Short mmCIF file of C-alpha atoms and ligand atoms in Angstrom, two decimals:
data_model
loop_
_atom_site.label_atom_id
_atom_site.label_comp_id
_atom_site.label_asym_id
_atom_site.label_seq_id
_atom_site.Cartn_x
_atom_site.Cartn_y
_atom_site.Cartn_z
CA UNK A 23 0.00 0.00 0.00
CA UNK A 24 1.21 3.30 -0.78
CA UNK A 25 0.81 6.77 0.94
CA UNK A 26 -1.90 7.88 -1.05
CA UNK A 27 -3.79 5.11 -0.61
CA UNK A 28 -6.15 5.32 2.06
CA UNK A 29 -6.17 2.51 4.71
CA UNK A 30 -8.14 0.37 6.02
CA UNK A 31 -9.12 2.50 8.69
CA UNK A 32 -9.40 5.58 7.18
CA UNK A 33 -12.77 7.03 6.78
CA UNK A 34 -13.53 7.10 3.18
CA UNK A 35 -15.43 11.35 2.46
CA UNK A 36 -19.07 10.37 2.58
CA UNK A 37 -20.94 12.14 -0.11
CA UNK A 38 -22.94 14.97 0.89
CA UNK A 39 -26.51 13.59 2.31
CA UNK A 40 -29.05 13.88 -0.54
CA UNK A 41 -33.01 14.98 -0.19
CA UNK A 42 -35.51 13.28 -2.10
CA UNK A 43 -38.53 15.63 -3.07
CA UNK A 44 -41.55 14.62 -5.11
CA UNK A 45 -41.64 16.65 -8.48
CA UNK A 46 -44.81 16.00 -9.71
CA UNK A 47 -47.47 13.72 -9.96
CA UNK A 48 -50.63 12.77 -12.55
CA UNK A 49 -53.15 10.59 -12.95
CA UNK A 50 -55.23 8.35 -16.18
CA UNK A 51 -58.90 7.22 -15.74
CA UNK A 52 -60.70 5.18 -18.42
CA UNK A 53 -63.74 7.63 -19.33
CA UNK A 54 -66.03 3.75 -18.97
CA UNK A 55 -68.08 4.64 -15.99
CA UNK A 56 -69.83 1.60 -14.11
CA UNK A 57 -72.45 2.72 -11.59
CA UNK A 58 -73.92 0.51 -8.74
CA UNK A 59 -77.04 1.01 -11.06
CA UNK A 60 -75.35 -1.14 -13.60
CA UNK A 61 -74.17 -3.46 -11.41
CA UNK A 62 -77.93 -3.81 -10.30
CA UNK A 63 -78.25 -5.07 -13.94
CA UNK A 64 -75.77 -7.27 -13.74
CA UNK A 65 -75.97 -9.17 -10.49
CA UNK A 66 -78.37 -9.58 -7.37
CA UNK A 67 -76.78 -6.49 -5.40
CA UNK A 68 -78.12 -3.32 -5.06
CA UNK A 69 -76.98 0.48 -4.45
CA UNK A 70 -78.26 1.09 -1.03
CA UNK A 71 -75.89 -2.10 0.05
CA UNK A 72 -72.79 -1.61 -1.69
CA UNK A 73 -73.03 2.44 -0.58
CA UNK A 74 -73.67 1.17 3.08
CA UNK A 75 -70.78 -1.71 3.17
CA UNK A 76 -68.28 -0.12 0.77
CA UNK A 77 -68.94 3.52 0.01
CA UNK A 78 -69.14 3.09 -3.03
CA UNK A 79 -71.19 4.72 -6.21
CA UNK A 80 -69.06 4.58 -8.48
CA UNK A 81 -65.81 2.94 -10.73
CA UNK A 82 -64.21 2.82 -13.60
CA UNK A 83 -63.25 0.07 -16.40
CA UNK A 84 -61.06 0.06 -19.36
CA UNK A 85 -62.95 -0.94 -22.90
CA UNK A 86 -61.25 -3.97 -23.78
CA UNK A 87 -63.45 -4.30 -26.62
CA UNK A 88 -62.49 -0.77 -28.08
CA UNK A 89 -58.57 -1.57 -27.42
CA UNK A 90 -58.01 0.12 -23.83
CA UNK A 91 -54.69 -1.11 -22.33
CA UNK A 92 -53.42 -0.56 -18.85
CA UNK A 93 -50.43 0.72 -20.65
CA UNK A 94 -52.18 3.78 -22.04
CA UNK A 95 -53.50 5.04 -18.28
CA UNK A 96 -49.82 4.60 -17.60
CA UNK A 97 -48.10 6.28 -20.02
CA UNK A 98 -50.90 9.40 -19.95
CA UNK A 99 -50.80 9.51 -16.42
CA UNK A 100 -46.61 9.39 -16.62
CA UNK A 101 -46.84 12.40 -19.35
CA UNK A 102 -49.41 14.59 -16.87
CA UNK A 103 -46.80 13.55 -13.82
CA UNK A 104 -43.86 14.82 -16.35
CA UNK A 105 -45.45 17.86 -17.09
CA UNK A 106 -46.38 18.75 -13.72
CA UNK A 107 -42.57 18.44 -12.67
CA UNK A 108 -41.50 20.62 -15.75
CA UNK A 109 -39.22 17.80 -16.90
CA UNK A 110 -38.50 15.76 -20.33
CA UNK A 111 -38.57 12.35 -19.98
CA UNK A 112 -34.85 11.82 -20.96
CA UNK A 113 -33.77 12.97 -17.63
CA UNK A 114 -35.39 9.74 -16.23
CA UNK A 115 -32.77 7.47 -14.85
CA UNK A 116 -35.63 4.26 -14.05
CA UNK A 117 -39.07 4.15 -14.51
CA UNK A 118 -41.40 1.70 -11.90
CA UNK A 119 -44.76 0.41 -12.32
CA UNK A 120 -46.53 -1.02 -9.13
CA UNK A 121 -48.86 -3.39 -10.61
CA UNK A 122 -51.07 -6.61 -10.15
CA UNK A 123 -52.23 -6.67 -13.76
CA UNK A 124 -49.49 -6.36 -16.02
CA UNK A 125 -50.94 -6.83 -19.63
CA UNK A 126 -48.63 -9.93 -20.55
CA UNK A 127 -46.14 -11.84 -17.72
CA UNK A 128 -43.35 -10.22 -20.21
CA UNK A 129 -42.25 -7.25 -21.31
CA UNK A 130 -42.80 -5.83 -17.92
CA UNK A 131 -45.20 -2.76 -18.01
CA UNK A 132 -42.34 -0.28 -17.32
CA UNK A 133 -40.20 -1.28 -20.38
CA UNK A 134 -43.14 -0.55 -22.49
CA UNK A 135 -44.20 2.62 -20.64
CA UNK A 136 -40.50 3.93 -20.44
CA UNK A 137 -40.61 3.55 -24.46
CA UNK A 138 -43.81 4.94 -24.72
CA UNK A 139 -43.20 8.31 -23.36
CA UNK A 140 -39.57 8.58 -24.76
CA UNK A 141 -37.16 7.44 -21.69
CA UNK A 142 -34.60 6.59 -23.70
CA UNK A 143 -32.93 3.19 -22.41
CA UNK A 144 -33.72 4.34 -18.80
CA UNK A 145 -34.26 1.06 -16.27
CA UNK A 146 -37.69 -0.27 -16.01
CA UNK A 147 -39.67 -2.76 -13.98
CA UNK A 148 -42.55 -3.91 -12.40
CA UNK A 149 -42.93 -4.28 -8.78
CA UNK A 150 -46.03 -6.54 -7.49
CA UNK A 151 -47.06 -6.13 -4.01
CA UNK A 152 -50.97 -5.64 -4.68
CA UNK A 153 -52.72 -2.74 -2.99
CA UNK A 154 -49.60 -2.04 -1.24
CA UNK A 155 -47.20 -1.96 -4.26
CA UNK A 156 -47.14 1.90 -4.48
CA UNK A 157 -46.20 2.46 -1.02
CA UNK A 158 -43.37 -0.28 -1.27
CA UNK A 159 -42.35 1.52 -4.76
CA UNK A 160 -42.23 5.14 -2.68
CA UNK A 161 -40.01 3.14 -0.60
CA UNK A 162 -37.87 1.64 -3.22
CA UNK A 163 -37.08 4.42 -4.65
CA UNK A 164 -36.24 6.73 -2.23
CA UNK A 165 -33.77 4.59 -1.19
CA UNK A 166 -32.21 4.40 -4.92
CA UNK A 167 -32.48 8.13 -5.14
CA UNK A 168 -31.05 8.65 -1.57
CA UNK A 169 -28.28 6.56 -2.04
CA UNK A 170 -26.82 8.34 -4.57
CA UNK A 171 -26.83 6.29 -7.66
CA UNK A 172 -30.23 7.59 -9.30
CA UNK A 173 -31.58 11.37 -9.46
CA UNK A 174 -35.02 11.07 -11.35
CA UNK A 175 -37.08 8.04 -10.71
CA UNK A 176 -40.81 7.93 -12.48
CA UNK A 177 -43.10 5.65 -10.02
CA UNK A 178 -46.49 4.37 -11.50
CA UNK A 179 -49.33 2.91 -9.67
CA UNK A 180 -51.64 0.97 -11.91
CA UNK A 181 -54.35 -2.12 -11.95
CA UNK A 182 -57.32 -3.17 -13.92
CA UNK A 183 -59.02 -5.89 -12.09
CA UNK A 184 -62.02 -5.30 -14.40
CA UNK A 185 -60.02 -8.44 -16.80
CA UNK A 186 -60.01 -10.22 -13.53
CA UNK A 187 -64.10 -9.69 -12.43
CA UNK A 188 -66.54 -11.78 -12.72
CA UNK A 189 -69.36 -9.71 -13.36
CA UNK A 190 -72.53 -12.21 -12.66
CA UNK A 191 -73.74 -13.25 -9.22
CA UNK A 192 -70.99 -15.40 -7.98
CA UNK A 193 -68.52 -12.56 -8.02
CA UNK A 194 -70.80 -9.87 -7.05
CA UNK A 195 -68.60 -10.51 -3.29
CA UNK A 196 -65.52 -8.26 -6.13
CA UNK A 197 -67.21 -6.89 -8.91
CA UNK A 198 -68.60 -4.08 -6.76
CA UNK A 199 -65.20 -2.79 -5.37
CA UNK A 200 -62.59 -2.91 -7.66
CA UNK A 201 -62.10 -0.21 -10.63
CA UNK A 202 -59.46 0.72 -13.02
CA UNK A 203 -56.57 3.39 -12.87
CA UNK A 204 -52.83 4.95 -13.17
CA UNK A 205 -51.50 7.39 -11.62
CA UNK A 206 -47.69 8.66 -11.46
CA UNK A 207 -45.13 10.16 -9.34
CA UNK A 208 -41.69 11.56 -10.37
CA UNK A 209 -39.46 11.44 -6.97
CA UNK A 210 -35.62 13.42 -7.46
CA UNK A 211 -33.11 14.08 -5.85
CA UNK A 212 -32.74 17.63 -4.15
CA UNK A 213 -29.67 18.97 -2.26
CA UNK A 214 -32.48 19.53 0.24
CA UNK A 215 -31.73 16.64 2.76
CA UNK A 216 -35.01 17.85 5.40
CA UNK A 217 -37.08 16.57 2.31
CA UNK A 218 -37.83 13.01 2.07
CA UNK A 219 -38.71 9.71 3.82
CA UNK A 220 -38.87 10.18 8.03
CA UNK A 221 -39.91 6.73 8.64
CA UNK A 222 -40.90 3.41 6.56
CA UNK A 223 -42.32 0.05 7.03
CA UNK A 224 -42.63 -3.09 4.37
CA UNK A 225 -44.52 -6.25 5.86
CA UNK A 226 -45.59 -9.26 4.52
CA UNK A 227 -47.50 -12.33 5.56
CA UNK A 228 -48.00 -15.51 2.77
CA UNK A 229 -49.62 -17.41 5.35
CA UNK A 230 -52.40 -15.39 4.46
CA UNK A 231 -52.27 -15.33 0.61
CA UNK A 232 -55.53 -17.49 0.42
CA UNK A 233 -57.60 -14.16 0.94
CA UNK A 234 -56.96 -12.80 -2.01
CA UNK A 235 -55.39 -14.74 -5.10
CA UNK A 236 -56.61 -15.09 -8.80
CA UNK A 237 -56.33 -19.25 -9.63
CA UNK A 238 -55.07 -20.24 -13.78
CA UNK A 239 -54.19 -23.72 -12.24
CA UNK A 240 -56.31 -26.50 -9.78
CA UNK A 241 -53.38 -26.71 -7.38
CA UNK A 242 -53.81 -22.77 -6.85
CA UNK A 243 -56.90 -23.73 -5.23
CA UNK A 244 -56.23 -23.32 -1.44
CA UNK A 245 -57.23 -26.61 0.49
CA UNK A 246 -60.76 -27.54 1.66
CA UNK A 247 -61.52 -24.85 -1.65
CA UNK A 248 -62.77 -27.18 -4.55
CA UNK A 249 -61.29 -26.60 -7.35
CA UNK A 250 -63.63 -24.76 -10.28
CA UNK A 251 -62.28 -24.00 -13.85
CA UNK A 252 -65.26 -21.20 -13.91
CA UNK A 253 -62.77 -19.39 -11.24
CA UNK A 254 -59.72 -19.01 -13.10
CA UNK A 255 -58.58 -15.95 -13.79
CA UNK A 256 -61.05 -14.41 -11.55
CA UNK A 257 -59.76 -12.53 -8.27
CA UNK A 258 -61.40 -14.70 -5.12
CA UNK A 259 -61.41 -12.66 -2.26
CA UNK A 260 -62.11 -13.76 1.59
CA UNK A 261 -64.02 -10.02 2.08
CA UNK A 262 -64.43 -10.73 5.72
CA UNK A 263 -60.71 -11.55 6.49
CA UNK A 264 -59.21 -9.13 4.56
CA UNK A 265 -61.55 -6.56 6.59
CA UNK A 266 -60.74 -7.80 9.99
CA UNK A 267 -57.32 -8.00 8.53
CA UNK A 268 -57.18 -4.66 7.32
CA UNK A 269 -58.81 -2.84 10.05
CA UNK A 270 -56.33 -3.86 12.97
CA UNK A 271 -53.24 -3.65 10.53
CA UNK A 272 -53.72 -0.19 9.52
CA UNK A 273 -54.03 1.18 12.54
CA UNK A 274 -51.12 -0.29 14.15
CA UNK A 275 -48.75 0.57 10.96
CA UNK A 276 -50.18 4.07 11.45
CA UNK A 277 -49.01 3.72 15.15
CA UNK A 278 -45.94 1.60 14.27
CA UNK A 279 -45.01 4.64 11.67
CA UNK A 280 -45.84 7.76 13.58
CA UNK A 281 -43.30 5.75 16.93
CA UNK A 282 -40.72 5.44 14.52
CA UNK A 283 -40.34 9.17 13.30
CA UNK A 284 -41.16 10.64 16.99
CA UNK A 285 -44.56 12.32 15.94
CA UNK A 286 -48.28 11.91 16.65
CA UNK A 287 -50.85 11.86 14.60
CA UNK A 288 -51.88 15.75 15.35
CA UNK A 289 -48.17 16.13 13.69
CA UNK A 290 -49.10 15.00 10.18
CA UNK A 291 -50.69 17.11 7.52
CA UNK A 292 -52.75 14.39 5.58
CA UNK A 293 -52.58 10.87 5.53
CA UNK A 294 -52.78 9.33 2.00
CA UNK A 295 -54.22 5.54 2.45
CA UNK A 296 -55.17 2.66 -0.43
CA UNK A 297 -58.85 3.04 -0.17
CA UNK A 298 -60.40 -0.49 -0.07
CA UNK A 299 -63.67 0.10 2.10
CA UNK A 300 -64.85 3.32 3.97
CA UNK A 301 -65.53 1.75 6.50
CA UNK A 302 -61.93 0.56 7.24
CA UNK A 303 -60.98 4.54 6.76
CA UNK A 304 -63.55 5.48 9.51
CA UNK A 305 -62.46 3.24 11.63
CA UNK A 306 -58.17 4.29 11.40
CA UNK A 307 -59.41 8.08 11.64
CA UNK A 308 -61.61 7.27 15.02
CA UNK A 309 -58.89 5.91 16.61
CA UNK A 310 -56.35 8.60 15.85
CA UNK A 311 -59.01 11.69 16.37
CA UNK A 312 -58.00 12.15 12.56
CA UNK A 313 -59.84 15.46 11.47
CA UNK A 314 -61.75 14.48 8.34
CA UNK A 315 -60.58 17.02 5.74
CA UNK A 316 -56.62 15.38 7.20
CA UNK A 317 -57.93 11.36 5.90
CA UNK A 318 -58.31 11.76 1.89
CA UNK A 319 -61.31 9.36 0.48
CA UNK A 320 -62.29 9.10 -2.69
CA UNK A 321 -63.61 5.64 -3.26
CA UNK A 322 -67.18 6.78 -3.90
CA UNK A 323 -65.72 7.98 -7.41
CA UNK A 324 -63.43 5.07 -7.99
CA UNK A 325 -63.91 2.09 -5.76
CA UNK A 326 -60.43 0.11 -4.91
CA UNK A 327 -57.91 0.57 -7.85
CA UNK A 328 -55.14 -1.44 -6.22
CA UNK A 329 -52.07 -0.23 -7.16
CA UNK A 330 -53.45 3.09 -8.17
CA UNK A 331 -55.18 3.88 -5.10
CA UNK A 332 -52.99 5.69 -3.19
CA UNK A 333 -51.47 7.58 -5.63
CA UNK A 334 -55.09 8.52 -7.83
CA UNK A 335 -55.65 10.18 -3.97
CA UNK A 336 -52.17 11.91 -3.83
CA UNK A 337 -52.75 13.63 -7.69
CA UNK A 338 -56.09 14.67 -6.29
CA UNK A 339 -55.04 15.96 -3.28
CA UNK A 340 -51.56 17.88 -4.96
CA UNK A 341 -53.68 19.63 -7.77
CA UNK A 342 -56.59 20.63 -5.00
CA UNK A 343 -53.55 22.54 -3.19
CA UNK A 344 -54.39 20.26 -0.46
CA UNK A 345 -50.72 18.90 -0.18
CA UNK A 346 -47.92 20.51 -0.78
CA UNK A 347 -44.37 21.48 -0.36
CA UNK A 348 -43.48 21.92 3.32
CA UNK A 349 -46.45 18.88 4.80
CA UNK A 350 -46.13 15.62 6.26
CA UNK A 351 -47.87 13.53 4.66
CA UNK A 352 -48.36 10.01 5.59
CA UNK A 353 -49.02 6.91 3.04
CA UNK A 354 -50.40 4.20 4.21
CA UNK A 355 -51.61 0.86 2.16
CA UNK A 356 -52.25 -2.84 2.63
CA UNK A 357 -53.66 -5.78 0.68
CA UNK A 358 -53.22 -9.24 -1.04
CA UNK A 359 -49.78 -11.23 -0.25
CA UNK A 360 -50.72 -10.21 2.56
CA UNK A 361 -48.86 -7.18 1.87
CA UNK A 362 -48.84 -3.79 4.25
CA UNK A 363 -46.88 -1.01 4.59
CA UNK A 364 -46.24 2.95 4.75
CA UNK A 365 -44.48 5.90 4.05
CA UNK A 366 -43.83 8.78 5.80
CA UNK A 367 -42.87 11.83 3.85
CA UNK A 368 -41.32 15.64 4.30
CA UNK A 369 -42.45 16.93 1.39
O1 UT7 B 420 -57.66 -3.86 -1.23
C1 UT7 B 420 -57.71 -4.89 -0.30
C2 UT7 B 420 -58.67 -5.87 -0.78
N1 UT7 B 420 -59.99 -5.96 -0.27
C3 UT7 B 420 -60.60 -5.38 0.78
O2 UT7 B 420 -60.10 -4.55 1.47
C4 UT7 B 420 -61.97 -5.85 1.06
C5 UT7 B 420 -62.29 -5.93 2.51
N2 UT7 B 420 -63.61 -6.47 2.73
C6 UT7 B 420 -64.75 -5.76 2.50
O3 UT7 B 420 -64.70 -4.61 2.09
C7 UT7 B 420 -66.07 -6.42 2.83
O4 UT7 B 420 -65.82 -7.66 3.41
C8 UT7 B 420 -66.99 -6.62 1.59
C9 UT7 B 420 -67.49 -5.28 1.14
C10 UT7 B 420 -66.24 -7.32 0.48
C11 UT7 B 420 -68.18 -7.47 1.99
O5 UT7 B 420 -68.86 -6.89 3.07
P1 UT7 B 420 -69.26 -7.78 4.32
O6 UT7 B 420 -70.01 -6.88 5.22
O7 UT7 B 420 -68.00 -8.39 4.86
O8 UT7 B 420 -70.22 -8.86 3.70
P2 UT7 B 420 -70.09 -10.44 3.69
O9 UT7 B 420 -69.09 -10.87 2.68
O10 UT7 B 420 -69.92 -10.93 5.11
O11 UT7 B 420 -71.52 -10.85 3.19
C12 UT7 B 420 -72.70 -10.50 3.92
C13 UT7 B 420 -73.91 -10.88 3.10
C14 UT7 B 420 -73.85 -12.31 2.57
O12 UT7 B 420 -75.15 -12.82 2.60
P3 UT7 B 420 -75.64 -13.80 3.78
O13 UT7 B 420 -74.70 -14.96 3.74
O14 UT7 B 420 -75.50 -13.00 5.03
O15 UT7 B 420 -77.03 -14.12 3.42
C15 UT7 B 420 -73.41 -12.14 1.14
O16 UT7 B 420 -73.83 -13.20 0.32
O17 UT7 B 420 -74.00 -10.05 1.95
C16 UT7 B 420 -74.09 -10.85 0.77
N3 UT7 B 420 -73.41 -10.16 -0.32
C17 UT7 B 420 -74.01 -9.23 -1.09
N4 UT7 B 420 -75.29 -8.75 -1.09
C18 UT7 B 420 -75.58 -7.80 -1.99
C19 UT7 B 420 -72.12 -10.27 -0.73
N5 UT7 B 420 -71.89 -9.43 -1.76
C20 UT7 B 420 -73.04 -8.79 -2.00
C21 UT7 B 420 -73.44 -7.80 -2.93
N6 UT7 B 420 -74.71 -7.33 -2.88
N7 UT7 B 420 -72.56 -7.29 -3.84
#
């Protein structure tokens, strides 16, 4: 070893501690509008008990007869997100989609979205966690950006479940929550470092995976569940577990995330959460004495979008002037794996 090398014990000059800030965001709804009054038409439910159970009026559904892809809500809602943070899409260094519902196993959505809105050869892939993959993608790439080897990151949230409904009586327990969406968020890199991630959490349980999976195969059927070829394809959902489920997780990963960072609830500006039932949203802002105009909901308008959920809420919430630079805004999502986790932002 010579002088100039440094040894062993030598501290090695840490780069300068980067920010992460979110630039902009946007959002891509298929205009195909499905009201409980056409689900009425469809399958024995009715309005009064899917407003009462779910909160919901309304969702949305791609036309796949007219050619709608999942791709095109991503790559619009990418081009409103790029345009919101005044940036051309060449300066993206990796572009994410969070998604349950890629069109085909292969390309992965990102490749094709990355093309699509003129990335150059910028990294892309697709990141499945269900309802929760946005928040683990927030995650994900902060810590890219943070660590120094990325600046630009584009992170889209997108489902259709609509090619995974069954739209007649024995999947009117599905049909009446889940719509279709994308919605986008460009995160960079700021010399900023107050703005950014104050405290995370990623969980999973597969134990519980049998409350939410979509069978192609008679082995995927869990056991004492007999196989049925008219299922495949179509999400099959344990409503009741996932609620009980959902209800006691989110509360305690809104608990578990405020302990971490050293704040209380009072502390945070808005909380951003995967809307899956408003019920389950009434029941996290009782316990925390959450204001309601600090606990976004939307579902009425959309019903569950999955992967799109939290973010179709953040778009909303940015271009009302409702969040913005300076909050602390808590995300917050769970669903099928079981997946669950959060993010807790400086914005
Ligand atoms: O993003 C994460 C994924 N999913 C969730 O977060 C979903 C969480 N779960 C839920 O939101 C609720 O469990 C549902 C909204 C799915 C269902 O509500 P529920 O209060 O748990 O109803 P249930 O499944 O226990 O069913 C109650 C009754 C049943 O009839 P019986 O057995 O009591 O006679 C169902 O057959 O309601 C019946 N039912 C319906 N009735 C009218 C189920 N679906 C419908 C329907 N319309 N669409």
């Amino acid at each position: 070893m010579t002088d100039t090398q440094p040894s062993r014990h030598t501290p090695l000059p840490q780069p300068a501690r980067l920010g992460v800030r979110i630039a902009g965001t946007g959002s891509c709804l298929p205009d195909g509008k499905l009201t409980n009054a056409d689900l009425e038409k469809m399958m024995e439910t009715t309005d009064e008990w899917i407003v009462q159970r779910t909160g919901i009026r309304e969702r949305r559904r791609l036309n796949r007869d007219r050619g709608e892809t999942l791709d095109d809500l991503c790559v619009e809602s990418l081009r409103r997100a790029l345009a919101a943070a005044r940036m051309d899409p060449s300066e993206l260094d990796l572009v994410i989609v969070a998604t349950m519902t890629p069109e085909m196993p292969c390309p992965a959505t990102a490749c094709t979205v990355a093309h699509r809105v003129g990335a150059g050869t910028a990294g892309g892939f697709d990141l499945n966690a269900a309802c929760s993959g946005f928040v683990f993608g927030l995650n994900t790439a902060h810590e890219l950006i943070r660590g120094g080897g990325y600046r630009s990151i584009a992170l889209v949230g997108a489902d259709a479940l609509s090619r995974h409904m069954d739209y007649s009586n024995a999947g009117r327990g599905t049909a009446i929550i889940f719509g279709d969406a994308a919605a986008a968020a460009i995160l960079r890199a700021t010399d900023d470092p107050s703005k950014g991630i104050l405290a995370h959490a990623m969980h999973s349980n597969g134990a519980g995976w049998k409350d939410i999976y979509v069978p192609q195969q008679p082995f995927h059927f869990p056991e004492g569940i007999a196989c049925d070829p008219q299922k495949y394809d179509k999400v099959q959902m344990n409503g009741a577990a996932v609620f009980k489920f959902a209800v006691g997780t989110f509360s305690d990963l809104i608990q578990q995330t405020l302990d971490k960072a050293g704040l209380a609830a009072s502390e945070i500006d808005m909380f951003v959460c995967h809307q899956s039932n408003s019920r389950i949203l009434t029941a996290a802002r009782d316990r925390f004495g959450i204001p309601e105009d600090r606990l976004y909901v939307n579902i009425d308008r959309f019903g569950n979008t999955v992967g799109a959920s939290v973010p179709l809420c953040l778009d909303e919430l940015v271009r009302q002037g409702k969040v913005r630079e300076g909050h602390r805004v808590m995300f917050v999502a769970f669903g099928g794996g079981l997946t669950w986790g959060s993010s807790l932002w400086q914005l």
